[in-house]
PDB file of C-alpha atoms in Angstrom:
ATOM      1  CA  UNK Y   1       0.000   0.000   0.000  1.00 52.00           C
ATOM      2  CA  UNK Y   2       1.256   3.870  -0.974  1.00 67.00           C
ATOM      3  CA  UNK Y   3       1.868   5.723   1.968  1.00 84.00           C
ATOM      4  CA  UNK Y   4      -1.296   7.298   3.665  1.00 92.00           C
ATOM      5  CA  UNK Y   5      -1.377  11.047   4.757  1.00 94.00           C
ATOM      6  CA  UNK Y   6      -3.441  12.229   7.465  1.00 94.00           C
ATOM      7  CA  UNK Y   7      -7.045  13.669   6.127  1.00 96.00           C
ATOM      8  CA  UNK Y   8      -7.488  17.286   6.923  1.00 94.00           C
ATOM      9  CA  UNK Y   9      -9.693  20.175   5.327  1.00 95.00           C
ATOM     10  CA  UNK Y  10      -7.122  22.652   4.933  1.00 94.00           C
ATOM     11  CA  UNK Y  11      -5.286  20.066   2.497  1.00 94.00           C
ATOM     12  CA  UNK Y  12      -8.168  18.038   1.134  1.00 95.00           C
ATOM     13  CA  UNK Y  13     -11.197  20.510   1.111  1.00 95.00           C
ATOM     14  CA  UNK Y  14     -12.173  19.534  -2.333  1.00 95.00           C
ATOM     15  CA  UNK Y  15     -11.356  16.225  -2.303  1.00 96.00           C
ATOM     16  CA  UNK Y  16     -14.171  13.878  -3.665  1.00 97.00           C
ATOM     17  CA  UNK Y  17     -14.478   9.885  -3.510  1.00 97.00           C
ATOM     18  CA  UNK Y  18     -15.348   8.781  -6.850  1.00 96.00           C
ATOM     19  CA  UNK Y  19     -18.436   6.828  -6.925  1.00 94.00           C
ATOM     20  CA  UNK Y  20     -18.283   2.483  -7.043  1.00 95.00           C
ATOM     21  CA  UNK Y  21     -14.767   3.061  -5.712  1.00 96.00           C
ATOM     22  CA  UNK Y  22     -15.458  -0.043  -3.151  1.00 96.00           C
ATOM     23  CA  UNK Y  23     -16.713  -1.955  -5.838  1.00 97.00           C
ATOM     24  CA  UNK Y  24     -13.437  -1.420  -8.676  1.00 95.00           C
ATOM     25  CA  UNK Y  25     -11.064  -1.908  -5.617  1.00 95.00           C
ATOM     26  CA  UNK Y  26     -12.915  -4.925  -5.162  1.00 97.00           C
ATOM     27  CA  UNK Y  27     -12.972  -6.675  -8.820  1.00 96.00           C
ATOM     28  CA  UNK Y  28      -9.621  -8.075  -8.711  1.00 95.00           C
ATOM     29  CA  UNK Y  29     -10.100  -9.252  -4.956  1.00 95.00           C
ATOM     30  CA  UNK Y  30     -10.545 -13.343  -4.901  1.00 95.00           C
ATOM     31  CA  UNK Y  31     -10.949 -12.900  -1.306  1.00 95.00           C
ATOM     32  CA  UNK Y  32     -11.591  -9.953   0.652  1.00 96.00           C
ATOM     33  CA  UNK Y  33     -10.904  -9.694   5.036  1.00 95.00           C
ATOM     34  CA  UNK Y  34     -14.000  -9.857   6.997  1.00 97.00           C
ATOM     35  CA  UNK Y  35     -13.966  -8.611  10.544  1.00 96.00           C
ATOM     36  CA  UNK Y  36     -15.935 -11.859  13.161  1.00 96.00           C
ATOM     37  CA  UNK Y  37     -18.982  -9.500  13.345  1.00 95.00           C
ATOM     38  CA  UNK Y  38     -19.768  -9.937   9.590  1.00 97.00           C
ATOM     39  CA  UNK Y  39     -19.653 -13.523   9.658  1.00 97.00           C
ATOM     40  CA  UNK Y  40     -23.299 -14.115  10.437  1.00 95.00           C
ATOM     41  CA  UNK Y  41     -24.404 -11.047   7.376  1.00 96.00           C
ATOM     42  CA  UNK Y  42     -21.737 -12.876   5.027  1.00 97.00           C
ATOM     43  CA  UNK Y  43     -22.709 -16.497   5.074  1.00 96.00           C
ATOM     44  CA  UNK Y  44     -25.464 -16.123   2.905  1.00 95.00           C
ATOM     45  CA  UNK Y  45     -22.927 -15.331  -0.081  1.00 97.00           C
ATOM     46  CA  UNK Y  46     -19.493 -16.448   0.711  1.00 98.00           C
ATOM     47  CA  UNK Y  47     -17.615 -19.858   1.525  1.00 98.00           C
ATOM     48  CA  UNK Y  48     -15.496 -18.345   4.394  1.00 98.00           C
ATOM     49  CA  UNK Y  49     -12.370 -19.440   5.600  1.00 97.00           C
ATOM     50  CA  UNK Y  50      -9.188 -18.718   8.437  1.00 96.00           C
ATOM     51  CA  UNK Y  51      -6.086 -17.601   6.171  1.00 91.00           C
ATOM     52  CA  UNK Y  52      -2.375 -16.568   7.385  1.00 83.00           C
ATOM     53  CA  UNK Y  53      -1.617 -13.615   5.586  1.00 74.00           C
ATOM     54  CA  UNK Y  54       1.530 -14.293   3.684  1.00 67.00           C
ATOM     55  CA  UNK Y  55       3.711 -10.693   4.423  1.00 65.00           C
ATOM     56  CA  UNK Y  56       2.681 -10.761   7.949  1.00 67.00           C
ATOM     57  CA  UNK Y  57       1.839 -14.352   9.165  1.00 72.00           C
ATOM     58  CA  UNK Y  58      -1.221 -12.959  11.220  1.00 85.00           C
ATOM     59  CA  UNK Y  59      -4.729 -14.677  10.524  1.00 90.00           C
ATOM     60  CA  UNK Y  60      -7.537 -13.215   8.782  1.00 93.00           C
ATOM     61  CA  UNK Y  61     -10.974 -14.064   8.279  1.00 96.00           C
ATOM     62  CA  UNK Y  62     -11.371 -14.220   4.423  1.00 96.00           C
ATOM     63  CA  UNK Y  63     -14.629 -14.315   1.821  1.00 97.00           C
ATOM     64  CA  UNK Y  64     -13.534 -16.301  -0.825  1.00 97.00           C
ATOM     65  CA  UNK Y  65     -14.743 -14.525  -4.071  1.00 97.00           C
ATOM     66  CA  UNK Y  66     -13.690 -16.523  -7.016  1.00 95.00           C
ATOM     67  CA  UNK Y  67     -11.280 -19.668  -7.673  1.00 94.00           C
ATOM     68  CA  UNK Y  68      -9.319 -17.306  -9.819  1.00 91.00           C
ATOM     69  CA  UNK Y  69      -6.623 -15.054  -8.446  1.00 91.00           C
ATOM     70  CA  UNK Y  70      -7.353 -10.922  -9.362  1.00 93.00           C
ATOM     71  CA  UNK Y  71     -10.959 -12.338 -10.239  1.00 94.00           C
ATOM     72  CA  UNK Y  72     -14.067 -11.654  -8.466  1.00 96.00           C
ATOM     73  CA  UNK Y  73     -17.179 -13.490  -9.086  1.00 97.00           C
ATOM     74  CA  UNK Y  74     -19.889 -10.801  -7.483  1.00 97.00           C
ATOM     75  CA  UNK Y  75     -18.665  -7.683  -9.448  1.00 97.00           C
ATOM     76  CA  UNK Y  76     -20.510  -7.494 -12.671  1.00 94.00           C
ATOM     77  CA  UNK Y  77     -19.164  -4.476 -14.478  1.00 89.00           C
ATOM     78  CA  UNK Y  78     -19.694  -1.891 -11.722  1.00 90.00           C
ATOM     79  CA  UNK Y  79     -22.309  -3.829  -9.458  1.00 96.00           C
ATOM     80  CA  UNK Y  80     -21.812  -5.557  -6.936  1.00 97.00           C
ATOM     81  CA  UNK Y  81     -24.019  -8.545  -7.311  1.00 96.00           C
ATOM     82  CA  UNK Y  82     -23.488 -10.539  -3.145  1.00 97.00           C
ATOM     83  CA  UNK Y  83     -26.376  -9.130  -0.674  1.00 96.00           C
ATOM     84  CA  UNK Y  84     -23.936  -8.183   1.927  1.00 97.00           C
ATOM     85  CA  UNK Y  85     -21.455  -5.482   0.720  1.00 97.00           C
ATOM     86  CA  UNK Y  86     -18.178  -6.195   3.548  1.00 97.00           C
ATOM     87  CA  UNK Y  87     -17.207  -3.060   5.307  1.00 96.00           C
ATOM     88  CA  UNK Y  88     -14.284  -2.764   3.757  1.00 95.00           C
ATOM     89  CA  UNK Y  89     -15.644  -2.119   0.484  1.00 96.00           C
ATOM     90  CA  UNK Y  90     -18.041   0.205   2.474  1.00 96.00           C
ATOM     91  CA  UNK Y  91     -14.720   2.742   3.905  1.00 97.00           C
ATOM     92  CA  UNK Y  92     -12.529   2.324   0.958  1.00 97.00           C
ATOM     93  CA  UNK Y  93     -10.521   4.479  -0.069  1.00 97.00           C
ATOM     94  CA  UNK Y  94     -10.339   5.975   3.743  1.00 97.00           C
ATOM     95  CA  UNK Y  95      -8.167   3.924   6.205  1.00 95.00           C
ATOM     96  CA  UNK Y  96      -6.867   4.452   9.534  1.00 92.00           C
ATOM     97  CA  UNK Y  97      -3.687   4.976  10.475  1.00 90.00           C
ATOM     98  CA  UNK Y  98      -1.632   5.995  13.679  1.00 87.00           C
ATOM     99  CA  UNK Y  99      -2.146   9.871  14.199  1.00 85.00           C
ATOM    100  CA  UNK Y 100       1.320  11.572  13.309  1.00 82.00           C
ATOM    101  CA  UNK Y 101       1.249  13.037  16.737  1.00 74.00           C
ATOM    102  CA  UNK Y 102       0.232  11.253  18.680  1.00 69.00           C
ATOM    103  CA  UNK Y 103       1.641   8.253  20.551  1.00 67.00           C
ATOM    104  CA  UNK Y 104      -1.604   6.746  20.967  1.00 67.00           C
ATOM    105  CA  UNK Y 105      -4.054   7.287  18.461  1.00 83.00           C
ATOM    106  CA  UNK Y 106      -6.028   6.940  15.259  1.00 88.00           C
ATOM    107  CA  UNK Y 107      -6.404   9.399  11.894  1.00 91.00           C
ATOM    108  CA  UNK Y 108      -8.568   8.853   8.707  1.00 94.00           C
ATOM    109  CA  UNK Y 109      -5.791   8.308   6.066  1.00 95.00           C
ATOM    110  CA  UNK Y 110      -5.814   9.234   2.309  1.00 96.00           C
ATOM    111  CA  UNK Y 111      -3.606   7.919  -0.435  1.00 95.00           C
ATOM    112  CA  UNK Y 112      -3.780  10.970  -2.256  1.00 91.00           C
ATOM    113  CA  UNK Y 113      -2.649   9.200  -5.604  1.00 91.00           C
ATOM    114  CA  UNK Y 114      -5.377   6.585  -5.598  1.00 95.00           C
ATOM    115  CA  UNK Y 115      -7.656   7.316  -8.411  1.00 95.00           C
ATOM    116  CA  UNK Y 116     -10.977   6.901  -6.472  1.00 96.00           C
ATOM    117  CA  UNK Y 117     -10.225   9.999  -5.843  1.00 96.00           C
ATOM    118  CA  UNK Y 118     -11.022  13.000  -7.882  1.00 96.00           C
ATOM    119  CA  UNK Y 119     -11.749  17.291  -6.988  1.00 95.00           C
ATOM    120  CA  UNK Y 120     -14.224  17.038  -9.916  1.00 94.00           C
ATOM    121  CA  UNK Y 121     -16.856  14.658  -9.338  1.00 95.00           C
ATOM    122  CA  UNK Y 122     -18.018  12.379  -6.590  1.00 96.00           C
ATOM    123  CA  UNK Y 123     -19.128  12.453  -2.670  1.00 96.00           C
ATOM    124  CA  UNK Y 124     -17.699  15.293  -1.694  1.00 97.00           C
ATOM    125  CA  UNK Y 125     -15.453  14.696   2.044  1.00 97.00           C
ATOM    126  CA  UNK Y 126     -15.697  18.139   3.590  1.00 97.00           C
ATOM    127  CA  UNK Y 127     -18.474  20.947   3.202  1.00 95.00           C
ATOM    128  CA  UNK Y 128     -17.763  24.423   2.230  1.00 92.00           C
ATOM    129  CA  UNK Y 129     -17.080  25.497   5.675  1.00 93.00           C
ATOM    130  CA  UNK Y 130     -14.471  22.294   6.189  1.00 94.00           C
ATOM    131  CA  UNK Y 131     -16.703  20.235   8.345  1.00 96.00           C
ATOM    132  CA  UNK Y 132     -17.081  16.761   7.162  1.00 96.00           C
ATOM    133  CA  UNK Y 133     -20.094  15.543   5.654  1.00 97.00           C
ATOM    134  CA  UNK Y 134     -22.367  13.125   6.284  1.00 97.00           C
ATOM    135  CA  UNK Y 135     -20.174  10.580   3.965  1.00 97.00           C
ATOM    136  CA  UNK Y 136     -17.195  11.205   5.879  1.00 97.00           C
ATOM    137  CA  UNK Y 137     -19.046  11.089   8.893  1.00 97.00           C
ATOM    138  CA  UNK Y 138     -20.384   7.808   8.358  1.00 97.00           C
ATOM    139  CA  UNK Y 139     -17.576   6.232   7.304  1.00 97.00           C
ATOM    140  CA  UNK Y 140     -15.215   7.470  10.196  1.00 96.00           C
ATOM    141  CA  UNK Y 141     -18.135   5.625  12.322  1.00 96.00           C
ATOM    142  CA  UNK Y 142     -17.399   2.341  10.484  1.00 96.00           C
ATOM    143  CA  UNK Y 143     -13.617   2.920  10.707  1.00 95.00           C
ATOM    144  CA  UNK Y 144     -13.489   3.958  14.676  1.00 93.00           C
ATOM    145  CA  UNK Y 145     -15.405   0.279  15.266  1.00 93.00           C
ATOM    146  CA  UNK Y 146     -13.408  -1.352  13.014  1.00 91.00           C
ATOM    147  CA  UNK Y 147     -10.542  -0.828  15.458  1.00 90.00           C
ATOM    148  CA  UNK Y 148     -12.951  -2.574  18.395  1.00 92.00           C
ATOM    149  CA  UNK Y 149     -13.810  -5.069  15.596  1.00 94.00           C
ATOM    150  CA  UNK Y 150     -10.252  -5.819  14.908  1.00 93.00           C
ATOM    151  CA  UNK Y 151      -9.197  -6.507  18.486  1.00 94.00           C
ATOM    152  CA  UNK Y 152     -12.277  -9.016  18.150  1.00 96.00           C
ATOM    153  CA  UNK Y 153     -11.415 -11.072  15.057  1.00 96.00           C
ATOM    154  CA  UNK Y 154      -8.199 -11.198  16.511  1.00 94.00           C
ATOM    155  CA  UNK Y 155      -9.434 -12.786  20.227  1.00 96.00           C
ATOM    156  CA  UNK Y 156     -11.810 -14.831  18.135  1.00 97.00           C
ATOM    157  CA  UNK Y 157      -9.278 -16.580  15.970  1.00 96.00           C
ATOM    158  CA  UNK Y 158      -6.613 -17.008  18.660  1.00 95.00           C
ATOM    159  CA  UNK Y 159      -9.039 -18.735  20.814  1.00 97.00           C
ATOM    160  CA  UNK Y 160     -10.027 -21.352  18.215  1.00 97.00           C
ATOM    161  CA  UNK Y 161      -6.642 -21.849  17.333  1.00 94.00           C
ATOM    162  CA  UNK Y 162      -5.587 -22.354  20.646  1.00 96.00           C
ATOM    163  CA  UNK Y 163      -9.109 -25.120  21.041  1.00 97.00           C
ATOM    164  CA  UNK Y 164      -7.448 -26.979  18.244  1.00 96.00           C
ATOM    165  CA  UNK Y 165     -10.987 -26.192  16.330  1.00 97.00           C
ATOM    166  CA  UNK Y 166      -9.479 -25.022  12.860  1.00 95.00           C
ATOM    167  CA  UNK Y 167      -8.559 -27.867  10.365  1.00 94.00           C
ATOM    168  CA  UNK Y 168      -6.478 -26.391   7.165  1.00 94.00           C
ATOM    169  CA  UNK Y 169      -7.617 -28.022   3.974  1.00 95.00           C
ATOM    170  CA  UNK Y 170      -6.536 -28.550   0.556  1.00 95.00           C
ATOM    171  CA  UNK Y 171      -9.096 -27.072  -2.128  1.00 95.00           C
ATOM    172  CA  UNK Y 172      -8.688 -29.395  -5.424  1.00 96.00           C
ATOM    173  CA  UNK Y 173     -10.718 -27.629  -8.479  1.00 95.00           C
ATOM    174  CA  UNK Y 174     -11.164 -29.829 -11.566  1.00 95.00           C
ATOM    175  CA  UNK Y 175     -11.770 -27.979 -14.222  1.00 94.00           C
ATOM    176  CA  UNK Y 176     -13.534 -28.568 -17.796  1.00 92.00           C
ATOM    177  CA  UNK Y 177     -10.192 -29.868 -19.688  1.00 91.00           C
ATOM    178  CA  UNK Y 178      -9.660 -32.406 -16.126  1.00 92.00           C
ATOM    179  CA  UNK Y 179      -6.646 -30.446 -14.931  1.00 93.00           C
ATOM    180  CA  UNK Y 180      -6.520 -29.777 -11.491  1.00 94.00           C
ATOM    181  CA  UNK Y 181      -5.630 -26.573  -9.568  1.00 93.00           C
ATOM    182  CA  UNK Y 182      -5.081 -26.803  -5.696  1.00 94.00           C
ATOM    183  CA  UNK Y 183      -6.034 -23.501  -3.406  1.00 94.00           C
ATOM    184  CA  UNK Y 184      -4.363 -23.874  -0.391  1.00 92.00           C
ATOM    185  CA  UNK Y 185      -4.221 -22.328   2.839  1.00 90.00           C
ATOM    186  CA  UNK Y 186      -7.477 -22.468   3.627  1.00 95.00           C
ATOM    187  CA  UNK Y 187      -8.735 -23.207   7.488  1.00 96.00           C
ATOM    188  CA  UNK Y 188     -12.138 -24.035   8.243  1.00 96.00           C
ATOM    189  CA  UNK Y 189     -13.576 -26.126  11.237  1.00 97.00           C
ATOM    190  CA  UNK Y 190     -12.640 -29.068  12.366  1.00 96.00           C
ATOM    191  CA  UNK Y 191     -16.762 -30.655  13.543  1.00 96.00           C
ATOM    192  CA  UNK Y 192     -14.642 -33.420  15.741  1.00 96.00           C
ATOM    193  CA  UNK Y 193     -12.889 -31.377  17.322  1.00 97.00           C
ATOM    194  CA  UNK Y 194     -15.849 -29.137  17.714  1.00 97.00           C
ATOM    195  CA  UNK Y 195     -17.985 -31.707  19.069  1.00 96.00           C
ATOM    196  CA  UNK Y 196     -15.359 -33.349  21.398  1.00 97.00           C
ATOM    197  CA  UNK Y 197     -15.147 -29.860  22.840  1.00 97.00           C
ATOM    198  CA  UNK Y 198     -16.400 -29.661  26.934  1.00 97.00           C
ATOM    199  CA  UNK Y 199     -19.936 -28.522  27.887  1.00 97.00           C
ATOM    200  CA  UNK Y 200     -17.881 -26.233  29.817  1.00 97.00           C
ATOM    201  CA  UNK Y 201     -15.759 -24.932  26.874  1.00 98.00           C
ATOM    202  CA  UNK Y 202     -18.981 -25.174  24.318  1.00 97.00           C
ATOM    203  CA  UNK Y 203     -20.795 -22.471  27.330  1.00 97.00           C
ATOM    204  CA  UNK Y 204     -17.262 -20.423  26.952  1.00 97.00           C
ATOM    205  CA  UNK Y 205     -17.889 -20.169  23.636  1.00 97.00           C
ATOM    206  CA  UNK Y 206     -21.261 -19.653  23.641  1.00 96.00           C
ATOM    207  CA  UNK Y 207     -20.967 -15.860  26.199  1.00 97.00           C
ATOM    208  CA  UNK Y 208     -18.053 -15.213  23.979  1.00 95.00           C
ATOM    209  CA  UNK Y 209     -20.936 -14.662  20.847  1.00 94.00           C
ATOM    210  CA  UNK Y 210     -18.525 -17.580  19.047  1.00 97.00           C
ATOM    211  CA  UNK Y 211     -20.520 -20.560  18.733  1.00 97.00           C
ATOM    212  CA  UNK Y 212     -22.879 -18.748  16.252  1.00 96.00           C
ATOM    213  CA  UNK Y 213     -19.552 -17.219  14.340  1.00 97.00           C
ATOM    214  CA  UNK Y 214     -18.240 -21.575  14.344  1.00 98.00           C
ATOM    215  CA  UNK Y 215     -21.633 -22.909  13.238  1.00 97.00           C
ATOM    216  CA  UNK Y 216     -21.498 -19.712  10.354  1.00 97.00           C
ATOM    217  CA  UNK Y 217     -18.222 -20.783   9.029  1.00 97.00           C
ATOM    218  CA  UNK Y 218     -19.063 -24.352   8.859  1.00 96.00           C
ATOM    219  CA  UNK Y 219     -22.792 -23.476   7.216  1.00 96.00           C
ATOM    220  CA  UNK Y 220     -20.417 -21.192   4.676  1.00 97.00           C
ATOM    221  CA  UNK Y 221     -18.938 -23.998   3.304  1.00 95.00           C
ATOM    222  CA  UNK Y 222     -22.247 -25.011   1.165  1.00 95.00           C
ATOM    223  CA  UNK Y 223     -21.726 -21.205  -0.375  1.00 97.00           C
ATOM    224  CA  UNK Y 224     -18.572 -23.456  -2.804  1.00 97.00           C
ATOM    225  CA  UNK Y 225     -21.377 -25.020  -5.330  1.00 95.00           C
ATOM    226  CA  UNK Y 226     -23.045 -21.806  -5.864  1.00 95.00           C
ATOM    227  CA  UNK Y 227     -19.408 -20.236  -6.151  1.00 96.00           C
ATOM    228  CA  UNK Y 228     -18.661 -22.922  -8.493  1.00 96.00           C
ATOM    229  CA  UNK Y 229     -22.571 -22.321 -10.662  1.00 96.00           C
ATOM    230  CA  UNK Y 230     -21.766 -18.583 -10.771  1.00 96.00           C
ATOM    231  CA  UNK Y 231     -18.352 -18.967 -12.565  1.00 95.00           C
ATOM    232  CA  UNK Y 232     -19.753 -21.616 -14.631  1.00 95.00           C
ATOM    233  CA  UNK Y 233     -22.008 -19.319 -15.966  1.00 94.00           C
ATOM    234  CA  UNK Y 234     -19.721 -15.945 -16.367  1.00 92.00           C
ATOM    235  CA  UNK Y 235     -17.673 -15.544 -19.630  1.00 88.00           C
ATOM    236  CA  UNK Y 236     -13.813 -14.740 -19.355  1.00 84.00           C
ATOM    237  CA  UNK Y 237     -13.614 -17.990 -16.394  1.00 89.00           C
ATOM    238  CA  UNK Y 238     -12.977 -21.596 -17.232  1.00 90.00           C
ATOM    239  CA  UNK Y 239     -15.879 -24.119 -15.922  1.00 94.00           C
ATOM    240  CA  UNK Y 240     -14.855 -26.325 -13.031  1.00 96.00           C
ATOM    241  CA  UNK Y 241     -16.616 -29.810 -13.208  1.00 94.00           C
ATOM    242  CA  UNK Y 242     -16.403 -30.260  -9.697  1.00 94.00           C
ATOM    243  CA  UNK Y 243     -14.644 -30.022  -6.503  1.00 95.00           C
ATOM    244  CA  UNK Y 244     -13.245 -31.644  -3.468  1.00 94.00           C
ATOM    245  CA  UNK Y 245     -11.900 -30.612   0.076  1.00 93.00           C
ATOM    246  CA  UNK Y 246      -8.972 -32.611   1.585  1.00 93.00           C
ATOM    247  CA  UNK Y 247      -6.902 -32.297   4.475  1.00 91.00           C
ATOM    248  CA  UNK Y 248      -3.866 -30.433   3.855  1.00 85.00           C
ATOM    249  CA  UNK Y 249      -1.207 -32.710   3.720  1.00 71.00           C
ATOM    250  CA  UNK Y 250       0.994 -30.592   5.511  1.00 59.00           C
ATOM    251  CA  UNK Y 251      -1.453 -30.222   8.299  1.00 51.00           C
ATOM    252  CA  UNK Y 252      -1.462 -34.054   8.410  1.00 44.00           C
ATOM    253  CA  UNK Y 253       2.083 -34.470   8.879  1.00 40.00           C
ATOM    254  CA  UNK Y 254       2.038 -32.203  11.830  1.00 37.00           C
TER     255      UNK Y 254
END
């Protein structure tokens, strides 16, 4: 990522966001980070799964978008075809980022060079007095929870990892001409472990809010076959006859 600068209104009065902007960032996205809160809204589009990001090693919950790397199966031109839009999409191209001065503390941060942004056209940031609008507004809302959110997710995954509960798998896609492709690092949840699991632990779980997250990712996986019936039926992606979930075998030899 280019480096942010802290938003202001003396700087960026007339800066605009250019309208879709959440949606073009998102068309080359085969998975996109979901926060644990979105879990329960996302599982009526996605297959969701635990992934390490590679730069950092740190988990992330991910919506898996398309089989295709830079592809994404729910933008359709400049709509965004899933019911749940993930937040995100919603904020971009406004991030946070560690206030310059301050040792402890958030800004909104800009990439000034990102094209979703224009002093032309689009939802205007500030008003003509330099307060921000009711965009900006709403968007630093979803951004200042998304820091609460973040802390979350991150408990949330620890905690199952810790239980044992996720179980990495192997994604093997057979496609039209037989060849396969394998998607790996994928972690969903292991049901025996799950099951095995303590009345005690399953209650710890439970006031935690994430037995109904579990159950979600588990219910996600069903979301593959209509993943698998929407790329079948988009041009520009080659047809996958079927598909099957193993073990990883890496996971197995640990």
């Amino acid at each position: 990522m280019a480096e942010l600068v802290e938003l202001n209104s003396a700087t960026h009065g007339d800066l605009k966001v250019v309208g879709n902007s959440g949606i073009r960032r998102a068309a080359d996205q085969h998975v996109i980070n979901l926060r644990v809160g979105e879990i329960g809204k996302a599982v009526g589009d996605f297959p969701i799964f635990a992934t390490r990001i590679s730069q950092s090693g740190k988990w992330a919950l991910s919506a898996m978008c398309s089989f295709e790397p830079n592809k994404n199966l729910f933008v359709e031109g400049e709509e965004w075809v899933a019911l749940y839009r993930p937040t995100m999409m919603q904020t971009y191209p406004l991030f946070l980022m560690n206030a310059p001065d301050q040792e402890k503390g958030y800004c909104i941060g800009v990439n000034e060079q990102d094209p979703s942004f224009s002093r032309e056209t689009g939802e205007s940031l500030f008003d003509g007095n330099g307060k921000a609008t009711i965009y900006l507004s709403n968007v630093t809302t979803m951004l200042d929870a998304d820091i609460k959110n973040d802390m979350q997710t991150h408990k949330f995954i620890e905690r199952l990892n810790e239980l044992k509960l996720f179980n990495e798998i192997d994604l093997l896609v057979q496609l039209e001409d037989d060849s396969v492709q394998t998607i790996k690092g994928l972690n969903t949840i292991n049901e025996d472990v799950l099951q095995s699991l303590s009345s005690e632990l399953l209650t710890e779980l439970h006031k935690n809010g994430y037995l109904a997250a579990i159950y979600a990712l588990l219910i996600s996986t069903n979301q593959l076959n209509g993943l698998i019936r929407k790329q079948n039926l988009r041009e520009g992606f080659t047809n996958i006859k079927r598909i099957k979930l193993e073990t990883a075998k890496d996971a197995t030899a640990a």
